[in-house]
């Protein structure tokens, strides 16, 4: 136990993240938390983000869906976190961790069914792997120079194997993994490490572009105007029958796989606002 | 337009798409959904057919399959490397520095694919025992891999002068490669003559000769050398992957030199 505590003593952010994860696991249920417990503590779900709870894109990363899920992510975090934190420094590591968690949540919410529950630190852990990869890409003479070393090649192998495993198990959100990986890589490569060949003006536009893309996708996660549940909400809240028909027609234009999984058309929609307003 | 600028434009375009879509959907939700669905189908089709086309192109490209065999063999050999000699060599080097252990460490690290870490060990091995042919040949190859052709030629030339048969002429071909990459095609050609006189026609040597003639601007000799490199193997014989790769590359090079004298 002593080496573990020693390791965490040099990695305060990893330690804090672990404490938060374990505390939330204790508050929900270590072994098998119910969906209600997880949602009550900040699990992400597409339609809840759309309903004005975007903070769930971050809080889901501190919750876990059971003992095995918790054990896997905790072990990974214990192995990788202190090493990468030592390389990047604690404030930068904290930034990478939070950005990766948010990136993973965002991509998962946009990719998955809006009613799928999303929990787990794996997106953020993939972000740590992405940060390590970015550090290796940046520290060589050329972007692919890291391939001449065994350690970074093993890192790439670890990422590929874990992504492949994610595709094999249906309950694993690989979209979250990919989102976290990209977010961790981009945050480290574009924002935290100095450019290899000197700063250029266009780099500022690239950085601003990434920020704009993140903001734009977050906006879309809150206002998913191409998703059936959002269009259905609009139809429900429509003030006139004509407007309601417009939103319902938009749902019918969606491809078969993207339409609501209920009896159609218009099941369960209240009469238009004319009656509700008493006119 | 530079690639960075193009990438920045692409990022901004991707960032603006959801905002533009949201503004338009307030006026015409059906139209926006139709456009998005059509765009998605077009993109999926382009990516799918593009991937199929690229795969077919790659599979039809003659050097691809031999390259795959080579890569597979390299990966297998990398996974079968015994790391114990490396650990033992490092352990001994902590107490007593010697050329043999540096050579072992460099060789095992190279076989593991850790080329850059191997280089200082091999350099030190040569420094401690300049007369040993093994570390010198290995260092030359490592330098060539690292893109330091001039240094590789300087390391390999004394070895070839002393022992031209080292590793059955492999070192001679390494020296030729180093000279060609360094830009000394005439010296490379002279070494290839020595190689031909000692070992007869070898496919890799023919390929290197074609490269040397190409650098010297002798098109007829280049085509002749390429034809030698692209010769079909005798019936019933299976070429080693390295030879198959060279032959495929020579065939492709011949396609592009049609009409040459």
Short mmCIF file of C-alpha atoms in Angstrom, two decimals:
data_model
loop_
_atom_site.label_atom_id
_atom_site.label_comp_id
_atom_site.label_asym_id
_atom_site.label_seq_id
_atom_site.Cartn_x
_atom_site.Cartn_y
_atom_site.Cartn_z
CA UNK A 1 0.00 0.00 0.00
CA UNK A 2 2.88 2.36 0.70
CA UNK A 3 4.06 2.70 -2.94
CA UNK A 4 0.47 3.46 -3.93
CA UNK A 5 0.17 6.26 -1.37
CA UNK A 6 3.61 7.54 -2.35
CA UNK A 7 2.58 7.63 -5.97
CA UNK A 8 -0.62 9.50 -5.15
CA UNK A 9 1.32 11.91 -2.93
CA UNK A 10 3.13 13.16 -6.03
CA UNK A 11 -0.08 13.33 -8.07
CA UNK A 12 -2.60 15.47 -6.15
CA UNK A 13 -5.07 15.81 -9.04
CA UNK A 14 -5.21 12.06 -9.64
CA UNK A 15 -5.72 11.61 -5.89
CA UNK A 16 -8.57 14.13 -5.81
CA UNK A 17 -10.24 12.52 -8.82
CA UNK A 18 -10.00 9.10 -7.18
CA UNK A 19 -11.46 10.45 -3.93
CA UNK A 20 -14.34 12.03 -5.85
CA UNK A 21 -14.99 8.83 -7.77
CA UNK A 22 -14.94 6.65 -4.65
CA UNK A 23 -17.11 9.09 -2.68
CA UNK A 24 -19.73 9.15 -5.40
CA UNK A 25 -19.56 5.37 -5.67
CA UNK A 26 -20.24 5.18 -1.92
CA UNK A 27 -23.11 7.68 -2.22
CA UNK A 28 -24.79 5.70 -5.02
CA UNK A 29 -23.94 2.03 -4.59
CA UNK A 30 -20.57 0.34 -4.98
CA UNK A 31 -21.92 -2.90 -6.36
CA UNK A 32 -24.97 -2.16 -8.48
CA UNK A 33 -26.33 1.40 -8.46
CA UNK A 34 -29.80 1.94 -9.91
CA UNK A 35 -30.33 4.30 -12.88
CA UNK A 36 -32.31 6.60 -10.57
CA UNK A 37 -29.40 6.89 -8.16
CA UNK A 38 -26.98 7.59 -11.01
CA UNK A 39 -29.27 10.19 -12.58
CA UNK A 40 -29.75 11.80 -9.21
CA UNK A 41 -25.99 12.24 -8.85
CA UNK A 42 -25.26 13.58 -12.35
CA UNK A 43 -25.23 10.77 -14.93
CA UNK A 44 -25.54 12.02 -18.52
CA UNK A 45 -28.40 11.33 -20.88
CA UNK A 46 -29.01 13.06 -24.19
CA UNK A 47 -32.50 14.29 -23.49
CA UNK A 48 -31.57 15.59 -20.03
CA UNK A 49 -28.74 17.65 -21.52
CA UNK A 50 -31.24 18.96 -24.02
CA UNK A 51 -33.61 19.81 -21.16
CA UNK A 52 -31.14 22.35 -19.79
CA UNK A 53 -28.73 20.26 -17.75
CA UNK A 54 -25.42 20.57 -19.66
CA UNK A 55 -23.37 20.10 -16.47
CA UNK A 56 -24.13 16.40 -16.82
CA UNK A 57 -21.55 16.33 -19.65
CA UNK A 58 -18.90 16.64 -16.95
CA UNK A 59 -20.38 15.03 -13.84
CA UNK A 60 -21.02 11.65 -15.49
CA UNK A 61 -17.24 11.04 -15.49
CA UNK A 62 -17.18 10.70 -11.70
CA UNK A 63 -19.90 8.03 -11.52
CA UNK A 64 -19.70 4.33 -12.22
CA UNK A 65 -22.17 1.60 -13.06
CA UNK A 66 -20.95 -1.12 -10.73
CA UNK A 67 -18.01 -2.68 -8.98
CA UNK A 68 -16.26 -4.08 -12.08
CA UNK A 69 -16.66 -0.80 -13.96
CA UNK A 70 -15.30 1.09 -10.98
CA UNK A 71 -12.39 -1.33 -10.49
CA UNK A 72 -11.27 -1.20 -14.12
CA UNK A 73 -11.31 2.59 -14.33
CA UNK A 74 -9.70 3.06 -10.92
CA UNK A 75 -6.82 0.70 -11.79
CA UNK A 76 -6.28 2.43 -15.14
CA UNK A 77 -6.36 5.83 -13.48
CA UNK A 78 -3.90 4.71 -10.79
CA UNK A 79 -1.51 3.38 -13.43
CA UNK A 80 -1.67 6.23 -15.92
CA UNK A 81 -2.66 9.30 -13.93
CA UNK A 82 0.46 9.83 -11.79
CA UNK A 83 2.81 9.26 -14.75
CA UNK A 84 1.09 11.75 -17.03
CA UNK A 85 0.55 14.21 -14.18
CA UNK A 86 4.30 14.13 -13.50
CA UNK A 87 4.99 14.93 -17.15
CA UNK A 88 2.37 17.63 -17.68
CA UNK A 89 2.19 19.15 -14.21
CA UNK A 90 -0.88 19.10 -11.96
CA UNK A 91 -2.81 22.16 -13.28
CA UNK A 92 -2.41 21.07 -16.89
CA UNK A 93 -3.32 17.50 -16.01
CA UNK A 94 -6.49 18.74 -14.30
CA UNK A 95 -7.37 20.71 -17.41
CA UNK A 96 -6.73 17.72 -19.67
CA UNK A 97 -8.81 15.47 -17.41
CA UNK A 98 -11.81 17.82 -17.35
CA UNK A 99 -11.64 18.60 -21.08
CA UNK A 100 -11.40 14.89 -21.91
CA UNK A 101 -14.35 14.07 -19.67
CA UNK A 102 -16.40 16.84 -21.31
CA UNK A 103 -15.28 15.82 -24.82
CA UNK A 104 -16.12 12.18 -24.18
CA UNK A 105 -19.52 13.09 -22.77
CA UNK A 106 -20.28 15.41 -25.66
CA UNK A 107 -19.44 12.91 -28.39
CA UNK A 108 -21.28 10.10 -26.56
CA UNK A 109 -24.41 12.23 -26.07
CA UNK A 110 -24.38 13.28 -29.73
CA UNK A 111 -23.71 9.78 -31.03
CA UNK A 112 -25.88 7.58 -28.82
CA UNK A 113 -29.59 7.25 -28.37
CA UNK A 114 -30.82 10.21 -26.27
CA UNK A 115 -32.22 7.83 -23.65
CA UNK A 116 -28.98 5.92 -23.04
CA UNK A 117 -27.43 6.41 -19.61
CA UNK A 118 -23.79 7.48 -19.67
CA UNK A 119 -21.45 7.05 -16.69
CA UNK A 120 -17.76 6.28 -16.17
CA UNK A 121 -14.33 7.85 -16.17
CA UNK A 122 -13.15 5.90 -19.21
CA UNK A 123 -13.60 8.88 -21.57
CA UNK A 124 -11.32 10.96 -19.35
CA UNK A 125 -8.86 8.06 -19.06
CA UNK A 126 -8.73 7.81 -22.84
CA UNK A 127 -8.09 11.55 -22.76
CA UNK A 128 -5.04 10.90 -20.57
CA UNK A 129 -3.85 8.38 -23.16
CA UNK A 130 -4.45 11.00 -25.86
CA UNK A 131 -2.42 13.50 -23.85
CA UNK A 132 0.46 11.01 -23.57
CA UNK A 133 0.29 10.42 -27.30
CA UNK A 134 0.28 14.17 -27.99
CA UNK A 135 3.29 14.62 -25.74
CA UNK A 136 5.17 11.93 -27.66
CA UNK A 137 4.15 13.39 -31.01
CA UNK A 138 5.32 16.84 -29.98
CA UNK A 139 8.57 15.87 -28.30
CA UNK A 140 10.18 14.11 -31.30
CA UNK A 141 12.12 15.60 -34.19
CA UNK A 142 9.14 14.99 -36.46
CA UNK A 143 5.51 14.08 -35.68
CA UNK A 144 6.11 10.38 -36.38
CA UNK A 145 9.50 10.16 -34.70
CA UNK A 146 7.92 8.53 -31.65
CA UNK A 147 7.42 5.36 -33.71
CA UNK A 148 11.16 4.70 -33.32
CA UNK A 149 10.70 4.08 -29.58
CA UNK A 150 9.18 1.02 -28.00
CA UNK A 151 7.27 2.77 -25.21
CA UNK A 152 5.17 5.08 -27.38
CA UNK A 153 4.46 2.21 -29.76
CA UNK A 154 3.09 0.22 -26.82
CA UNK A 155 0.94 3.24 -25.95
CA UNK A 156 -0.58 3.21 -29.45
CA UNK A 157 -1.13 -0.54 -29.10
CA UNK A 158 -2.89 0.00 -25.76
CA UNK A 159 -5.22 2.59 -27.32
CA UNK A 160 -6.02 0.38 -30.32
CA UNK A 161 -6.66 -2.71 -28.18
CA UNK A 162 -8.93 -0.81 -25.79
CA UNK A 163 -10.89 0.74 -28.65
CA UNK A 164 -11.25 -2.70 -30.26
CA UNK A 165 -12.49 -4.13 -26.94
CA UNK A 166 -14.97 -1.26 -26.73
CA UNK A 167 -16.45 -2.29 -30.07
CA UNK A 168 -16.84 -5.87 -28.88
CA UNK A 169 -18.94 -5.07 -25.80
CA UNK A 170 -22.30 -3.43 -26.52
CA UNK A 171 -22.62 -1.81 -23.07
CA UNK A 172 -19.35 0.12 -23.56
CA UNK A 173 -19.68 3.62 -24.97
CA UNK A 174 -16.88 3.70 -27.52
CA UNK A 175 -18.12 7.08 -28.77
CA UNK A 176 -17.24 8.44 -25.33
CA UNK A 177 -13.81 6.80 -25.53
CA UNK A 178 -13.10 8.27 -28.96
CA UNK A 179 -14.38 11.69 -27.89
CA UNK A 180 -12.20 11.62 -24.77
CA UNK A 181 -9.17 10.51 -26.75
CA UNK A 182 -9.58 13.31 -29.29
CA UNK A 183 -10.25 15.90 -26.57
CA UNK A 184 -7.18 14.85 -24.56
CA UNK A 185 -4.96 14.83 -27.64
CA UNK A 186 -6.18 18.18 -28.94
CA UNK A 187 -6.05 19.89 -25.53
CA UNK A 188 -2.46 18.80 -24.99
CA UNK A 189 -1.20 19.11 -28.55
CA UNK A 190 -2.86 22.38 -29.49
CA UNK A 191 -3.25 24.28 -26.25
CA UNK A 192 -0.69 23.07 -23.71
CA UNK A 193 2.52 22.21 -25.54
CA UNK A 194 4.57 24.78 -27.46
CA UNK A 195 4.63 24.30 -31.25
CA UNK A 196 7.70 22.52 -32.64
CA UNK A 197 8.41 25.00 -35.43
CA UNK A 198 7.60 28.28 -33.70
CA UNK A 199 4.29 30.06 -33.25
CA UNK A 200 2.42 31.01 -36.40
CA UNK A 201 -0.55 33.24 -36.88
CA UNK A 202 -2.65 30.44 -38.30
CA UNK A 203 -2.18 28.44 -35.07
CA UNK A 204 -4.31 31.00 -33.27
CA UNK A 205 -7.09 30.39 -35.79
CA UNK A 206 -6.74 26.64 -35.29
CA UNK A 207 -7.00 27.05 -31.50
CA UNK A 208 -9.98 29.36 -31.85
CA UNK A 209 -11.49 26.88 -34.33
CA UNK A 210 -11.27 24.02 -31.82
CA UNK A 211 -12.90 26.18 -29.14
CA UNK A 212 -15.62 27.23 -31.58
CA UNK A 213 -16.23 23.61 -32.56
CA UNK A 214 -16.49 22.54 -28.91
CA UNK A 215 -18.92 25.41 -28.18
CA UNK A 216 -20.93 24.68 -31.30
CA UNK A 217 -21.25 20.95 -30.51
CA UNK A 218 -22.23 21.74 -26.92
CA UNK A 219 -24.87 24.07 -28.29
CA UNK A 220 -26.12 21.29 -30.59
CA UNK A 221 -26.22 18.87 -27.63
CA UNK A 222 -28.51 21.37 -25.86
CA UNK A 223 -30.54 22.17 -29.00
CA UNK A 224 -30.42 18.99 -31.13
CA UNK A 225 -32.64 20.26 -33.91
CA UNK A 226 -32.16 17.11 -36.00
CA UNK A 227 -33.26 14.71 -33.26
CA UNK A 228 -36.77 13.35 -33.00
CA UNK A 229 -37.20 14.04 -29.28
CA UNK A 230 -36.32 17.72 -29.76
CA UNK A 231 -38.69 18.01 -32.73
CA UNK A 232 -41.39 16.24 -30.73
CA UNK A 233 -40.93 18.70 -27.86
CA UNK A 234 -41.28 21.56 -30.32
CA UNK A 235 -44.44 19.98 -31.72
CA UNK A 236 -45.83 19.55 -28.20
CA UNK A 237 -45.15 23.19 -27.37
CA UNK A 238 -46.42 24.55 -30.72
CA UNK A 239 -48.96 27.36 -30.45
CA UNK A 240 -50.89 26.61 -33.64
CA UNK A 241 -51.92 23.39 -35.41
CA UNK A 242 -50.04 24.49 -38.54
CA UNK A 243 -46.84 24.94 -36.59
CA UNK A 244 -47.35 21.61 -34.87
CA UNK A 245 -47.75 19.90 -38.25
CA UNK A 246 -44.55 21.53 -39.43
CA UNK A 247 -42.53 19.96 -36.60
CA UNK A 248 -44.24 16.60 -37.06
CA UNK A 249 -43.48 16.70 -40.79
CA UNK A 250 -39.82 17.30 -39.94
CA UNK A 251 -39.83 14.11 -37.83
CA UNK A 252 -41.27 12.17 -40.75
CA UNK A 253 -38.38 13.36 -42.92
CA UNK A 254 -35.86 11.70 -40.60
CA UNK A 255 -34.44 8.34 -41.77
CA UNK A 256 -36.16 5.26 -40.33
CA UNK A 257 -33.45 4.58 -37.74
CA UNK A 258 -33.61 8.11 -36.35
CA UNK A 259 -37.41 8.20 -35.81
CA UNK A 260 -39.07 7.69 -32.41
CA UNK A 261 -39.38 4.10 -31.21
CA UNK A 262 -43.14 4.49 -30.44
CA UNK A 263 -46.40 4.16 -32.34
CA UNK A 264 -46.48 6.84 -35.00
CA UNK A 265 -47.73 9.40 -36.00
CA UNK A 266 -47.97 11.81 -33.16
CA UNK A 267 -48.73 9.41 -30.33
CA UNK A 268 -49.20 11.10 -27.01
CA UNK A 269 -49.10 14.69 -28.25
CA UNK A 270 -51.47 17.10 -26.52
CA UNK A 271 -53.93 19.12 -28.62
CA UNK A 272 -52.52 22.39 -29.98
CA UNK A 273 -52.26 25.49 -27.91
CA UNK A 274 -55.59 26.88 -29.16
CA UNK A 275 -57.51 24.75 -26.65
CA UNK A 276 -54.94 25.13 -23.89
CA UNK A 277 -55.11 28.88 -24.01
CA UNK A 278 -58.89 28.73 -23.99
CA UNK A 279 -59.34 30.80 -27.16
CA UNK B 1 -3.28 27.61 -49.26
CA UNK B 2 -1.14 25.85 -46.67
CA UNK B 3 -2.38 22.62 -45.05
CA UNK B 4 -2.63 24.40 -41.69
CA UNK B 5 -4.79 27.13 -43.13
CA UNK B 6 -6.98 24.54 -44.86
CA UNK B 7 -7.32 22.70 -41.55
CA UNK B 8 -8.27 25.92 -39.75
CA UNK B 9 -10.91 26.64 -42.42
CA UNK B 10 -12.27 23.11 -42.08
CA UNK B 11 -12.53 23.50 -38.30
CA UNK B 12 -14.39 26.77 -38.59
CA UNK B 13 -16.71 25.34 -41.22
CA UNK B 14 -17.50 22.37 -38.95
CA UNK B 15 -18.07 24.78 -36.05
CA UNK B 16 -20.44 26.97 -38.06
CA UNK B 17 -22.57 24.14 -39.50
CA UNK B 18 -24.67 23.47 -36.34
CA UNK B 19 -25.26 27.20 -35.80
CA UNK B 20 -26.34 27.79 -39.40
CA UNK B 21 -28.55 24.69 -39.24
CA UNK B 22 -30.16 25.92 -36.02
CA UNK B 23 -30.92 29.38 -37.50
CA UNK B 24 -32.44 27.82 -40.62
CA UNK B 25 -34.46 25.20 -38.77
CA UNK B 26 -36.47 27.86 -36.98
CA UNK B 27 -37.85 28.96 -40.33
CA UNK B 28 -37.97 25.65 -42.19
CA UNK B 29 -37.44 22.55 -40.04
CA UNK B 30 -38.43 20.15 -42.81
CA UNK B 31 -35.94 21.66 -45.26
CA UNK B 32 -33.09 21.52 -42.75
CA UNK B 33 -33.83 17.87 -41.94
CA UNK B 34 -33.94 17.03 -45.66
CA UNK B 35 -30.63 18.80 -46.31
CA UNK B 36 -28.99 17.15 -43.30
CA UNK B 37 -30.22 13.68 -44.28
CA UNK B 38 -29.05 14.17 -47.89
CA UNK B 39 -25.69 15.48 -46.67
CA UNK B 40 -25.26 12.53 -44.32
CA UNK B 41 -26.12 10.04 -47.07
CA UNK B 42 -23.72 11.75 -49.47
CA UNK B 43 -20.94 11.80 -46.89
CA UNK B 44 -21.52 8.14 -45.93
CA UNK B 45 -21.52 7.15 -49.61
CA UNK B 46 -18.36 9.13 -50.35
CA UNK B 47 -16.53 7.70 -47.35
CA UNK B 48 -17.71 4.13 -48.03
CA UNK B 49 -16.97 4.10 -51.76
CA UNK B 50 -13.75 6.02 -51.18
CA UNK B 51 -12.61 3.40 -48.68
CA UNK B 52 -13.54 0.54 -51.05
CA UNK B 53 -11.72 2.26 -53.93
CA UNK B 54 -8.64 2.95 -51.83
CA UNK B 55 -8.60 -0.66 -50.61
CA UNK B 56 -8.84 -2.01 -54.17
CA UNK B 57 -6.12 0.36 -55.32
CA UNK B 58 -3.83 -0.67 -52.50
CA UNK B 59 -4.48 -4.39 -53.11
CA UNK B 60 -3.76 -4.01 -56.82
CA UNK B 61 -0.52 -2.10 -56.17
CA UNK B 62 2.17 -4.82 -56.63
CA UNK B 63 4.48 -3.85 -53.74
CA UNK B 64 1.64 -3.89 -51.20
CA UNK B 65 1.32 -7.63 -50.56
CA UNK B 66 5.11 -8.23 -50.36
CA UNK B 67 5.32 -5.23 -48.02
CA UNK B 68 2.59 -6.77 -45.90
CA UNK B 69 4.58 -10.03 -45.74
CA UNK B 70 7.68 -8.09 -44.73
CA UNK B 71 5.81 -6.12 -42.07
CA UNK B 72 4.20 -9.27 -40.72
CA UNK B 73 7.57 -11.01 -40.52
CA UNK B 74 9.10 -7.98 -38.78
CA UNK B 75 6.27 -7.88 -36.27
CA UNK B 76 6.57 -11.59 -35.54
CA UNK B 77 10.29 -11.34 -35.07
CA UNK B 78 9.83 -8.32 -32.79
CA UNK B 79 7.38 -10.24 -30.64
CA UNK B 80 9.73 -13.20 -30.38
CA UNK B 81 12.70 -11.20 -29.14
CA UNK B 82 14.18 -12.58 -25.94
CA UNK B 83 14.66 -9.65 -23.55
CA UNK B 84 16.77 -11.54 -21.07
CA UNK B 85 20.11 -10.81 -22.81
CA UNK B 86 19.16 -7.11 -22.75
CA UNK B 87 18.49 -7.15 -19.01
CA UNK B 88 21.67 -9.10 -18.36
CA UNK B 89 23.73 -6.76 -20.55
CA UNK B 90 22.34 -3.70 -18.73
CA UNK B 91 23.05 -5.33 -15.40
CA UNK B 92 26.67 -6.04 -16.35
CA UNK B 93 27.13 -2.59 -17.88
CA UNK B 94 26.31 -1.02 -14.52
CA UNK B 95 29.46 -2.57 -13.11
CA UNK B 96 31.78 -3.02 -16.05
CA UNK B 97 31.54 -1.22 -19.37
CA UNK B 98 32.54 -3.38 -22.34
CA UNK B 99 31.97 -3.49 -26.09
CA UNK B 100 30.24 -6.87 -26.10
CA UNK B 101 27.44 -5.85 -23.73
CA UNK B 102 26.89 -2.54 -25.49
CA UNK B 103 26.64 -4.49 -28.75
CA UNK B 104 24.15 -6.96 -27.27
CA UNK B 105 22.06 -4.11 -25.83
CA UNK B 106 22.09 -2.24 -29.14
CA UNK B 107 21.24 -5.34 -31.15
CA UNK B 108 18.33 -6.40 -28.94
CA UNK B 109 16.98 -2.84 -28.77
CA UNK B 110 17.10 -2.62 -32.56
CA UNK B 111 15.29 -5.93 -32.89
CA UNK B 112 12.66 -4.56 -30.48
CA UNK B 113 12.29 -1.57 -32.79
CA UNK B 114 13.77 0.93 -30.31
CA UNK B 115 16.18 2.28 -32.91
CA UNK B 116 17.04 5.61 -31.37
CA UNK B 117 17.91 4.10 -27.99
CA UNK B 118 20.03 1.46 -29.69
CA UNK B 119 22.23 4.00 -31.47
CA UNK B 120 24.35 5.25 -28.50
CA UNK B 121 24.96 1.67 -27.32
CA UNK B 122 26.21 0.60 -30.75
CA UNK B 123 28.33 3.74 -31.09
CA UNK B 124 29.92 3.04 -27.72
CA UNK B 125 30.55 -0.61 -28.69
CA UNK B 126 32.42 0.52 -31.82
CA UNK B 127 34.31 3.08 -29.81
CA UNK B 128 35.45 0.44 -27.30
CA UNK B 129 36.33 -2.19 -29.92
CA UNK B 130 36.86 -0.57 -33.34
CA UNK B 131 38.12 -3.81 -34.91
CA UNK B 132 35.00 -5.92 -34.23
CA UNK B 133 32.92 -6.28 -37.43
CA UNK B 134 29.55 -7.07 -35.77
CA UNK B 135 28.95 -3.82 -33.86
CA UNK B 136 30.29 -1.78 -36.76
CA UNK B 137 27.89 -3.34 -39.28
CA UNK B 138 25.01 -2.97 -36.82
CA UNK B 139 25.90 0.66 -36.15
CA UNK B 140 26.06 1.39 -39.88
CA UNK B 141 22.60 -0.07 -40.34
CA UNK B 142 21.23 1.84 -37.35
CA UNK B 143 22.66 5.10 -38.68
CA UNK B 144 21.14 4.39 -42.07
CA UNK B 145 17.76 3.78 -40.39
CA UNK B 146 18.14 7.08 -38.54
CA UNK B 147 18.68 8.91 -41.83
CA UNK B 148 22.37 9.66 -41.20
CA UNK B 149 23.69 8.31 -44.50
CA UNK B 150 27.06 10.12 -44.43
CA UNK B 151 27.85 8.78 -40.94
CA UNK B 152 26.71 5.30 -41.98
CA UNK B 153 29.03 5.36 -45.02
CA UNK B 154 31.93 6.49 -42.83
CA UNK B 155 31.31 3.63 -40.40
CA UNK B 156 30.77 0.93 -43.02
CA UNK B 157 33.59 1.81 -45.46
CA UNK B 158 36.48 0.59 -43.21
CA UNK B 159 34.59 -2.63 -42.48
CA UNK B 160 34.00 -3.34 -46.17
CA UNK B 161 37.65 -2.52 -46.95
CA UNK B 162 38.75 -5.06 -44.36
CA UNK B 163 36.04 -7.72 -44.72
CA UNK B 164 33.99 -7.38 -47.93
CA UNK B 165 32.38 -10.80 -47.32
CA UNK B 166 30.97 -9.78 -43.95
CA UNK B 167 27.47 -11.24 -43.62
CA UNK B 168 27.69 -12.57 -47.17
CA UNK B 169 27.87 -9.17 -48.81
CA UNK B 170 25.01 -7.66 -46.80
CA UNK B 171 27.35 -5.00 -45.42
CA UNK B 172 28.48 -4.15 -48.93
CA UNK B 173 24.88 -3.51 -49.96
CA UNK B 174 24.36 -1.42 -46.83
CA UNK B 175 27.36 0.68 -47.80
CA UNK B 176 25.94 1.11 -51.32
CA UNK B 177 22.63 2.26 -49.82
CA UNK B 178 24.45 4.74 -47.59
CA UNK B 179 26.47 6.09 -50.51
CA UNK B 180 23.39 6.44 -52.69
CA UNK B 181 21.46 8.28 -50.00
CA UNK B 182 24.47 10.46 -49.36
CA UNK B 183 24.46 11.37 -53.06
CA UNK B 184 27.65 9.56 -54.13
CA UNK B 185 26.14 7.36 -56.87
CA UNK B 186 29.45 6.74 -58.67
CA UNK B 187 31.08 5.31 -55.53
CA UNK B 188 27.96 3.21 -54.93
CA UNK B 189 28.17 1.83 -58.46
CA UNK B 190 31.83 0.92 -57.91
CA UNK B 191 30.91 -1.02 -54.75
CA UNK B 192 28.13 -2.78 -56.67
CA UNK B 193 30.69 -3.96 -59.21
CA UNK B 194 32.67 -5.51 -56.35
CA UNK B 195 29.50 -7.12 -55.04
CA UNK B 196 28.62 -8.51 -58.49
CA UNK B 197 32.11 -9.92 -58.93
CA UNK B 198 31.94 -11.71 -55.56
CA UNK B 199 28.34 -12.80 -55.28
CA UNK B 200 26.93 -12.79 -58.83
CA UNK B 201 23.48 -11.47 -59.77
CA UNK B 202 21.43 -10.53 -56.69
CA UNK B 203 18.00 -8.94 -57.00
CA UNK B 204 18.58 -6.26 -54.36
CA UNK B 205 21.90 -5.34 -55.91
CA UNK B 206 20.20 -4.95 -59.30
CA UNK B 207 17.61 -2.64 -57.73
CA UNK B 208 20.35 -0.52 -56.13
CA UNK B 209 22.23 -0.44 -59.45
CA UNK B 210 19.08 0.85 -61.15
CA UNK B 211 18.87 3.57 -58.50
CA UNK B 212 22.53 4.51 -59.01
CA UNK B 213 22.17 4.67 -62.79
CA UNK B 214 19.04 6.74 -62.37
CA UNK B 215 20.94 9.24 -60.23
CA UNK B 216 23.72 9.37 -62.82
CA UNK B 217 21.20 9.93 -65.61
CA UNK B 218 21.94 6.72 -67.55
CA UNK B 219 18.41 5.68 -68.49
CA UNK B 220 19.32 2.68 -70.64
CA UNK B 221 21.44 1.14 -67.90
CA UNK B 222 18.73 1.88 -65.36
CA UNK B 223 16.08 0.06 -67.41
CA UNK B 224 18.45 -2.88 -67.88
CA UNK B 225 19.06 -3.07 -64.11
CA UNK B 226 15.33 -2.77 -63.41
CA UNK B 227 14.65 -5.65 -65.79
CA UNK B 228 17.16 -7.75 -63.90
CA UNK B 229 15.49 -6.85 -60.61
CA UNK B 230 12.03 -7.59 -62.01
CA UNK B 231 12.93 -10.96 -63.51
CA UNK B 232 10.46 -13.70 -62.63
CA UNK B 233 11.82 -16.35 -60.24
CA UNK B 234 12.46 -19.86 -61.46
CA UNK B 235 9.37 -22.06 -61.49
CA UNK B 236 8.60 -23.73 -58.21
CA UNK B 237 10.79 -21.39 -56.13
CA UNK B 238 9.32 -19.07 -53.54
CA UNK B 239 11.08 -15.73 -53.17
CA UNK B 240 11.88 -14.40 -49.72
CA UNK B 241 9.66 -11.40 -48.80
CA UNK B 242 12.50 -8.90 -49.24
CA UNK B 243 13.19 -10.12 -52.78
CA UNK B 244 9.48 -10.18 -53.62
CA UNK B 245 9.19 -6.60 -52.43
CA UNK B 246 12.17 -5.49 -54.53
CA UNK B 247 10.79 -7.29 -57.59
CA UNK B 248 7.37 -5.64 -57.17
CA UNK B 249 8.95 -2.20 -56.85
CA UNK B 250 11.10 -2.84 -59.90
CA UNK B 251 8.02 -3.85 -61.90
CA UNK B 252 6.24 -0.65 -60.90
CA UNK B 253 9.32 1.41 -61.77
CA UNK B 254 9.39 -0.30 -65.18
CA UNK B 255 5.75 0.67 -65.83
CA UNK B 256 6.72 4.30 -65.39
CA UNK B 257 9.78 4.06 -67.65
CA UNK B 258 7.99 2.60 -70.68
CA UNK B 259 9.44 3.99 -73.88
CA UNK B 260 12.84 4.44 -72.33
CA UNK B 261 15.67 3.33 -74.64
#
